[in-house]
PDB file of C-alpha atoms in Angstrom:
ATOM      1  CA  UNK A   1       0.000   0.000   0.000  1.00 66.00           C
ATOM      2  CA  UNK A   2       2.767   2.303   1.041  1.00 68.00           C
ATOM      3  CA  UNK A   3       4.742   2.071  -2.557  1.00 76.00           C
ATOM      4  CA  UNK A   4       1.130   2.575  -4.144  1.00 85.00           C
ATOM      5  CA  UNK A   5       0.850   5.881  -2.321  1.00 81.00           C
ATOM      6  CA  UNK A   6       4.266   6.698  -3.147  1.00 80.00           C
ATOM      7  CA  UNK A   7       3.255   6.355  -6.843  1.00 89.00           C
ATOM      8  CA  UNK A   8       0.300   8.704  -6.436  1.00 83.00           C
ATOM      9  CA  UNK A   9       2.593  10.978  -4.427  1.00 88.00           C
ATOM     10  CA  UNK A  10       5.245  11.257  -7.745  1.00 88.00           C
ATOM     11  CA  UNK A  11       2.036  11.900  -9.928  1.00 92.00           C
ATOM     12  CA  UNK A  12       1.106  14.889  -7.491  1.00 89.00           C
ATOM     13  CA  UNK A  13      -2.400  13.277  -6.798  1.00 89.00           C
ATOM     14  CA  UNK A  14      -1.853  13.668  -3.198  1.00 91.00           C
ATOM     15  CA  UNK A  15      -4.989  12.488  -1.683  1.00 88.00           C
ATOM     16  CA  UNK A  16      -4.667   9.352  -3.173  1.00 88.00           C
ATOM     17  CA  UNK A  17      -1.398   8.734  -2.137  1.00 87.00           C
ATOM     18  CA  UNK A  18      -2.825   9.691   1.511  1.00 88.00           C
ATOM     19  CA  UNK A  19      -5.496   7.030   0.947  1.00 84.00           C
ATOM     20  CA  UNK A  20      -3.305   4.566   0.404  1.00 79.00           C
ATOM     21  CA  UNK A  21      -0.863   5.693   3.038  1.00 85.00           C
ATOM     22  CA  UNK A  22      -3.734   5.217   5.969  1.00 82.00           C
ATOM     23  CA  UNK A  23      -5.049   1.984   4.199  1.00 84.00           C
ATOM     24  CA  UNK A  24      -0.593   1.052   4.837  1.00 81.00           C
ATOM     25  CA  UNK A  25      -0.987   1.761   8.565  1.00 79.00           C
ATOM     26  CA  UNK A  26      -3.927  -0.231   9.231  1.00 79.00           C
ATOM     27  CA  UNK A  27      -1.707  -2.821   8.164  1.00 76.00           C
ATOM     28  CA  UNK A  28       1.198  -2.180  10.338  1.00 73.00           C
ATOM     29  CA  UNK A  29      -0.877  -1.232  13.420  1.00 68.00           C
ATOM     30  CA  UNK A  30      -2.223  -4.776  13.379  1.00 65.00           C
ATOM     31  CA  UNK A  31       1.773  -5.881  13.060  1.00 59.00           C
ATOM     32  CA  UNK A  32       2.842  -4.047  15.021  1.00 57.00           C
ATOM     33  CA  UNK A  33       6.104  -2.758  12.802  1.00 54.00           C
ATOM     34  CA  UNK A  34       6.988   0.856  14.471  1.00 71.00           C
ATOM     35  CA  UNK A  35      10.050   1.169  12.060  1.00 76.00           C
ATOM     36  CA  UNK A  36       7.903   1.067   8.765  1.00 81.00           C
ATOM     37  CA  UNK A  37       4.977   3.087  10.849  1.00 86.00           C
ATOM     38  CA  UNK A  38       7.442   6.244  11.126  1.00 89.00           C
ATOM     39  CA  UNK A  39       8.639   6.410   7.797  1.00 89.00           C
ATOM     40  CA  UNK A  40       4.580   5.925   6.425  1.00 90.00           C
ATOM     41  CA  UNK A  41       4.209   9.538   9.187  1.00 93.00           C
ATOM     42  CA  UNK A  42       6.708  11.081   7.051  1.00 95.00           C
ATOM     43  CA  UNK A  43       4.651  10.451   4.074  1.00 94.00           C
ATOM     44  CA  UNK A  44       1.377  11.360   4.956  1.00 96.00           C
ATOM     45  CA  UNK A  45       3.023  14.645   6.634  1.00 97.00           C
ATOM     46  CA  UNK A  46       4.794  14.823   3.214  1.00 96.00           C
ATOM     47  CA  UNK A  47       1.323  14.390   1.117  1.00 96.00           C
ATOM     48  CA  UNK A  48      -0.729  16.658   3.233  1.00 97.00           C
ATOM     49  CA  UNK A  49       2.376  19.171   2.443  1.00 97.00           C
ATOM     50  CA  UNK A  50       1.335  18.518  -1.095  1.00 96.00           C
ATOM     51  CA  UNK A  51      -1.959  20.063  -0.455  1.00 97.00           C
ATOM     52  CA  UNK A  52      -0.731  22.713   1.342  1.00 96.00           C
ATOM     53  CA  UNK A  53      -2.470  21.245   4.689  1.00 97.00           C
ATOM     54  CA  UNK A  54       0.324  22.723   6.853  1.00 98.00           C
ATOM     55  CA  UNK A  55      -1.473  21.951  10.253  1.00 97.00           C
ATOM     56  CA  UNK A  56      -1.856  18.086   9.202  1.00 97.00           C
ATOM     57  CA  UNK A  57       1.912  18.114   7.579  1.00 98.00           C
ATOM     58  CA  UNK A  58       2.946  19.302  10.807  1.00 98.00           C
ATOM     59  CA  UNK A  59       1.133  16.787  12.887  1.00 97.00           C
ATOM     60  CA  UNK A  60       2.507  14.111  10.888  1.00 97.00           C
ATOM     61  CA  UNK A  61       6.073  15.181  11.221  1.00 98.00           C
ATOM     62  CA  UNK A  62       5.806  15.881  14.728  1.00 97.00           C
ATOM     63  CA  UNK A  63       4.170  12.557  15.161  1.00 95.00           C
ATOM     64  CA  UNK A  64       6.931  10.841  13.337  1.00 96.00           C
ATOM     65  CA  UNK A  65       9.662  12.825  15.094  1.00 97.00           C
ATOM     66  CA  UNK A  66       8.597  11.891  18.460  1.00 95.00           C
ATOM     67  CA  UNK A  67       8.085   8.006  17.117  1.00 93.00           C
ATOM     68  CA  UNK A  68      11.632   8.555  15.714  1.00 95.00           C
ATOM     69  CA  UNK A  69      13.190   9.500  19.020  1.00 95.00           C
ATOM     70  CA  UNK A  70      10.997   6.913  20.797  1.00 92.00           C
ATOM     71  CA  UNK A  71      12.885   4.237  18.436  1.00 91.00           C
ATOM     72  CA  UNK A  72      16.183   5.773  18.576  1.00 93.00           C
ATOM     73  CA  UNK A  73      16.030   5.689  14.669  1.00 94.00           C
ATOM     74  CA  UNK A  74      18.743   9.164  14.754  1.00 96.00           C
ATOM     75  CA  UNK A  75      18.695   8.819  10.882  1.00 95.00           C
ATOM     76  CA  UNK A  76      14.810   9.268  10.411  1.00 95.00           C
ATOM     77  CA  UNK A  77      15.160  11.959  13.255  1.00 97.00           C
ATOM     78  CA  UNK A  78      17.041  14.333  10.741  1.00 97.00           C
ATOM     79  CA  UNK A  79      15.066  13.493   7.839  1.00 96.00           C
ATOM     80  CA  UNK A  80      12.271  14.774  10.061  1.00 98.00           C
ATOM     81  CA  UNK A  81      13.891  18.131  11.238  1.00 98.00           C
ATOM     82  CA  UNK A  82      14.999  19.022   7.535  1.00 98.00           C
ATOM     83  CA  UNK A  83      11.100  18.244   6.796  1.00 98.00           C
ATOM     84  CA  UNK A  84       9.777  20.298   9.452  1.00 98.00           C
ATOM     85  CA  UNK A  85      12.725  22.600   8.344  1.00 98.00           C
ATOM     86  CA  UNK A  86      10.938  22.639   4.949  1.00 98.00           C
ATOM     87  CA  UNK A  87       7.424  23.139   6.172  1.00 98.00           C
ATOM     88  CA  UNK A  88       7.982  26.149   8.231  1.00 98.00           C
ATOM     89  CA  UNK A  89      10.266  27.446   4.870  1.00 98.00           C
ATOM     90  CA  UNK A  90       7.377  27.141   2.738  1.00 98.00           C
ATOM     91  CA  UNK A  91       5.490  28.908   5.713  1.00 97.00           C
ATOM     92  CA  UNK A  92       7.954  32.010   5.465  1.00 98.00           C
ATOM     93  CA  UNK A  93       8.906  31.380   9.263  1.00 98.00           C
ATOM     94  CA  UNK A  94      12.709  31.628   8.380  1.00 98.00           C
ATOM     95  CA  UNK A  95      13.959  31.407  12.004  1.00 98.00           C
ATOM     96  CA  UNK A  96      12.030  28.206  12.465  1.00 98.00           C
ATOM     97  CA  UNK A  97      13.144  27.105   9.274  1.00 98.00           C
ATOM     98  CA  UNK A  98      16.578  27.419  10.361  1.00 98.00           C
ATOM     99  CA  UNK A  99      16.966  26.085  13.956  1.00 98.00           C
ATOM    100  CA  UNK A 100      15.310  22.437  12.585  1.00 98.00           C
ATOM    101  CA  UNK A 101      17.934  22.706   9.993  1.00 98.00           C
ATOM    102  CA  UNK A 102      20.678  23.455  11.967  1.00 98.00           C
ATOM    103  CA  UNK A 103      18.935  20.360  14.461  1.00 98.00           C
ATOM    104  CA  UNK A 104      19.445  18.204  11.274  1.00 98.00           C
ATOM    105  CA  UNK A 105      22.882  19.249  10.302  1.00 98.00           C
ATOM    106  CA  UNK A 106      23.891  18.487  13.890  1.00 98.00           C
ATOM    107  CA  UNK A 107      22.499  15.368  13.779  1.00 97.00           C
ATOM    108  CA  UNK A 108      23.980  14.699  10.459  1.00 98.00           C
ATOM    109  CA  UNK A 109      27.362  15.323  11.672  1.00 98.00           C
ATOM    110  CA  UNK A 110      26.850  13.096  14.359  1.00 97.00           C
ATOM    111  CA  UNK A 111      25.567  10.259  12.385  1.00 97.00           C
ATOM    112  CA  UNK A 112      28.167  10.980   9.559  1.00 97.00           C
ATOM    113  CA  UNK A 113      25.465  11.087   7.383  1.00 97.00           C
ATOM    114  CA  UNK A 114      26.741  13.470   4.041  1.00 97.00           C
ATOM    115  CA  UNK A 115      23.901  12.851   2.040  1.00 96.00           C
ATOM    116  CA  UNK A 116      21.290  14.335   5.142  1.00 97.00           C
ATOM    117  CA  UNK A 117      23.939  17.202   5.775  1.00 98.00           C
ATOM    118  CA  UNK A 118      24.025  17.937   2.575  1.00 98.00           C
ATOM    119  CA  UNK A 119      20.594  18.488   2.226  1.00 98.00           C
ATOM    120  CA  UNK A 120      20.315  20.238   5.498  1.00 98.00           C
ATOM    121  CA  UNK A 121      22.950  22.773   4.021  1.00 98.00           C
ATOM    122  CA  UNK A 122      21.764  23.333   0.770  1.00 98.00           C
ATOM    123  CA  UNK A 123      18.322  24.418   2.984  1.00 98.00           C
ATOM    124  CA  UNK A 124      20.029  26.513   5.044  1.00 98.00           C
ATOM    125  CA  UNK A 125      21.577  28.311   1.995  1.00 98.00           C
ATOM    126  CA  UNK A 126      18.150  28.723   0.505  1.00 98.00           C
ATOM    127  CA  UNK A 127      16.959  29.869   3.583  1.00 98.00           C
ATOM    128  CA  UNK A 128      19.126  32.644   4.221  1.00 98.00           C
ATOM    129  CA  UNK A 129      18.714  33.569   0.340  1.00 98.00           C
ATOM    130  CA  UNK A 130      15.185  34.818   0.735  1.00 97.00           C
ATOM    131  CA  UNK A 131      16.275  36.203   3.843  1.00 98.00           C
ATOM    132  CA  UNK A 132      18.745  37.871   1.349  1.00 97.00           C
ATOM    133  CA  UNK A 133      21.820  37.111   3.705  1.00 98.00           C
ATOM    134  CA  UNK A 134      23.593  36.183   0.088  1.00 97.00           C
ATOM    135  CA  UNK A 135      27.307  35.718   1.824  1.00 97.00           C
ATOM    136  CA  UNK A 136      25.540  33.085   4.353  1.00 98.00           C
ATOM    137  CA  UNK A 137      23.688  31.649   1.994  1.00 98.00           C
ATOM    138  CA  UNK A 138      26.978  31.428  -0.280  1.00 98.00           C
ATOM    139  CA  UNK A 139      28.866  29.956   2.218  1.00 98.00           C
ATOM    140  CA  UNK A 140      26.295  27.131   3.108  1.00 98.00           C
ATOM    141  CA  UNK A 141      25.773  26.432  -0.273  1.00 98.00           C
ATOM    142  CA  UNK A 142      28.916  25.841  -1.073  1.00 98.00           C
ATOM    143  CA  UNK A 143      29.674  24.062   1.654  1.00 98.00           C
ATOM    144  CA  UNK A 144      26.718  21.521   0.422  1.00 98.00           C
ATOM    145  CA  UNK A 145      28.210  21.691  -3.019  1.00 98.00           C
ATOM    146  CA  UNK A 146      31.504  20.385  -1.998  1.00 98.00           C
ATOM    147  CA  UNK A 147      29.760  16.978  -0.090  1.00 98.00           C
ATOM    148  CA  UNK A 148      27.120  17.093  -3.291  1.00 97.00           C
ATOM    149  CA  UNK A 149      30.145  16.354  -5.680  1.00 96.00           C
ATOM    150  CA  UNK A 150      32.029  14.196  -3.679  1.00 97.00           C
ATOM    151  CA  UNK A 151      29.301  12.142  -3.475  1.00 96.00           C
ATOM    152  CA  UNK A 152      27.736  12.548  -6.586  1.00 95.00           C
ATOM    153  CA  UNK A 153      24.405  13.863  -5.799  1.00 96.00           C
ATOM    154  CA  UNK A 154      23.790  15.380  -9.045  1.00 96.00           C
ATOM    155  CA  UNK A 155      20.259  16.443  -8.182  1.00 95.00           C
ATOM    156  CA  UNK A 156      21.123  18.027  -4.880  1.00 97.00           C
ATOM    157  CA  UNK A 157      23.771  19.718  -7.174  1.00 97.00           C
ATOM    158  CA  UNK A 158      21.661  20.925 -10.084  1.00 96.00           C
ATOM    159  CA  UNK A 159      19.321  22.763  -7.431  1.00 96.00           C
ATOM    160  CA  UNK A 160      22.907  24.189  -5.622  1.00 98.00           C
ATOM    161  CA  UNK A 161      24.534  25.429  -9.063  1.00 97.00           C
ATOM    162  CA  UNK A 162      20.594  26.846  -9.435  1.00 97.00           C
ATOM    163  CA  UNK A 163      20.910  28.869  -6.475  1.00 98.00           C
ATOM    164  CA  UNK A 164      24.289  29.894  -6.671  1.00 98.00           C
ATOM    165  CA  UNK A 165      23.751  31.056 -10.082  1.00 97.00           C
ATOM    166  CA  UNK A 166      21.035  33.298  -8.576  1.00 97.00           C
ATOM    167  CA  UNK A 167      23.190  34.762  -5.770  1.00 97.00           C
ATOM    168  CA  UNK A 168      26.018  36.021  -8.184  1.00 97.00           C
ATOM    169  CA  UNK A 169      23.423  37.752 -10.507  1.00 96.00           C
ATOM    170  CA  UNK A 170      22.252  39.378  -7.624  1.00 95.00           C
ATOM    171  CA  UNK A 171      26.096  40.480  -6.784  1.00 95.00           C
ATOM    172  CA  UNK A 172      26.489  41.916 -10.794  1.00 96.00           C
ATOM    173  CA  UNK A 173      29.253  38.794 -10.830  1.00 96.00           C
ATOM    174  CA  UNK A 174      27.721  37.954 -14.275  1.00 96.00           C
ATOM    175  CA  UNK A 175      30.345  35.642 -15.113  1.00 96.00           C
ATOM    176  CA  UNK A 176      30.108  33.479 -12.017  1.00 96.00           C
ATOM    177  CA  UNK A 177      26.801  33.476 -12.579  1.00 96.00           C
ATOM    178  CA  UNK A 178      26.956  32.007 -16.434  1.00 96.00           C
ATOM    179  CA  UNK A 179      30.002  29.150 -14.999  1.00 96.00           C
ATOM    180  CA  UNK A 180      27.057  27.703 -12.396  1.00 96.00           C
ATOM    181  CA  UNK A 181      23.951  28.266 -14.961  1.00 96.00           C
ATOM    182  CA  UNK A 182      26.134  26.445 -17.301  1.00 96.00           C
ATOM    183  CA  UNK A 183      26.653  23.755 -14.485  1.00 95.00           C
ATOM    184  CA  UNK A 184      23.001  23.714 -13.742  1.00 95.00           C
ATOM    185  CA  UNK A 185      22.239  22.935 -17.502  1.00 94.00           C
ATOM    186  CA  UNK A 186      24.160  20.456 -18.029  1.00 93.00           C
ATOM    187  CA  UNK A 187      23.080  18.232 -14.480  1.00 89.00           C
ATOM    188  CA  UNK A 188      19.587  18.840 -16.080  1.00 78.00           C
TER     189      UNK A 188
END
């Protein structure tokens, strides 16, 4: 049921994929599986997100965040702080925003994980962006960049070359700016 929803949830058709996401935990709550439970949380908070259903999103992340610490599962307790971290973005409550990401690139660091501190970073840098703190967001950015290509996360570093590209247009550094739109174009 769970992969179903997460078809729906790639097409966009949300409430579907939340159908089949509740149908999933009907399932599990008769099992009894807590580790599958949390990460089905972080869908349905991620599908109500979808639909712009902030107050259920949030539920559902807190929910899973809580289950996640419950568990001890530190790797599904980051990916919930960068989501919360995205929800409260999307919100325009940039401070929020920021303290779960910095939660998650703590975390990160402590797990080791590059690929969640990555992503924590590259938030951060987008973050302080629209807060139009360019240097900070440079600096995080590039930071991500550097973990993004040593790892080869060419998505992660399509949206950072994006976003740098944007910040050096902004500074008149139009040549910068063409190297990382180049970049972008060519991870596309």
């Amino acid at each position: 049921m769970n992969n179903i929803g997460n078809i729906y949830y790639s097409w966009q058709k949300y409430e579907r994929a939340l159908n089949y996401y509740f149908q999933a935990i009907e399932i599990l709550d008769q099992q009894k599986d807590s580790s599958e439970l949390l990460s089905y949380e972080i869908n349905i908070g991620s599908a109500y997100l979808g639909l712009d259903d902030f107050e259920n999103a949030k539920t559902y992340y807190q929910k899973a965040l809580k289950h996640a610490k419950r568990i001890g599962n530190k790797h599904m307790v980051t990916s919930c702080l960068i989501n919360i971290g995205v929800l409260y973005f999307i919100q325009k409550d940039y401070t929020k925003a920021i303290n779960y990401y910095n939660d998650a690139c703590a975390m990160a660091k402590e797990l080791e994980s590059k690929l969640e501190l990555a992503y924590a970073l590259r938030n951060l840098g987008e973050t302080y962006m629209e807060l139009g703190e360019l240097k900070k967001s440079q600096d995080y950015l590039l930071k991500s960049k550097s973990i993004a290509e040593d790892e080869t996360l060419n998505a992660l570093l399509s949206e950072i070359y994006s976003f740098l590209h944007e910040i050096e247009k902004k500074q008149n550094n139009f040549k910068k700016a063409l190297d990382y739109h180049v970049k972008f174009t060519e991870l596309k």
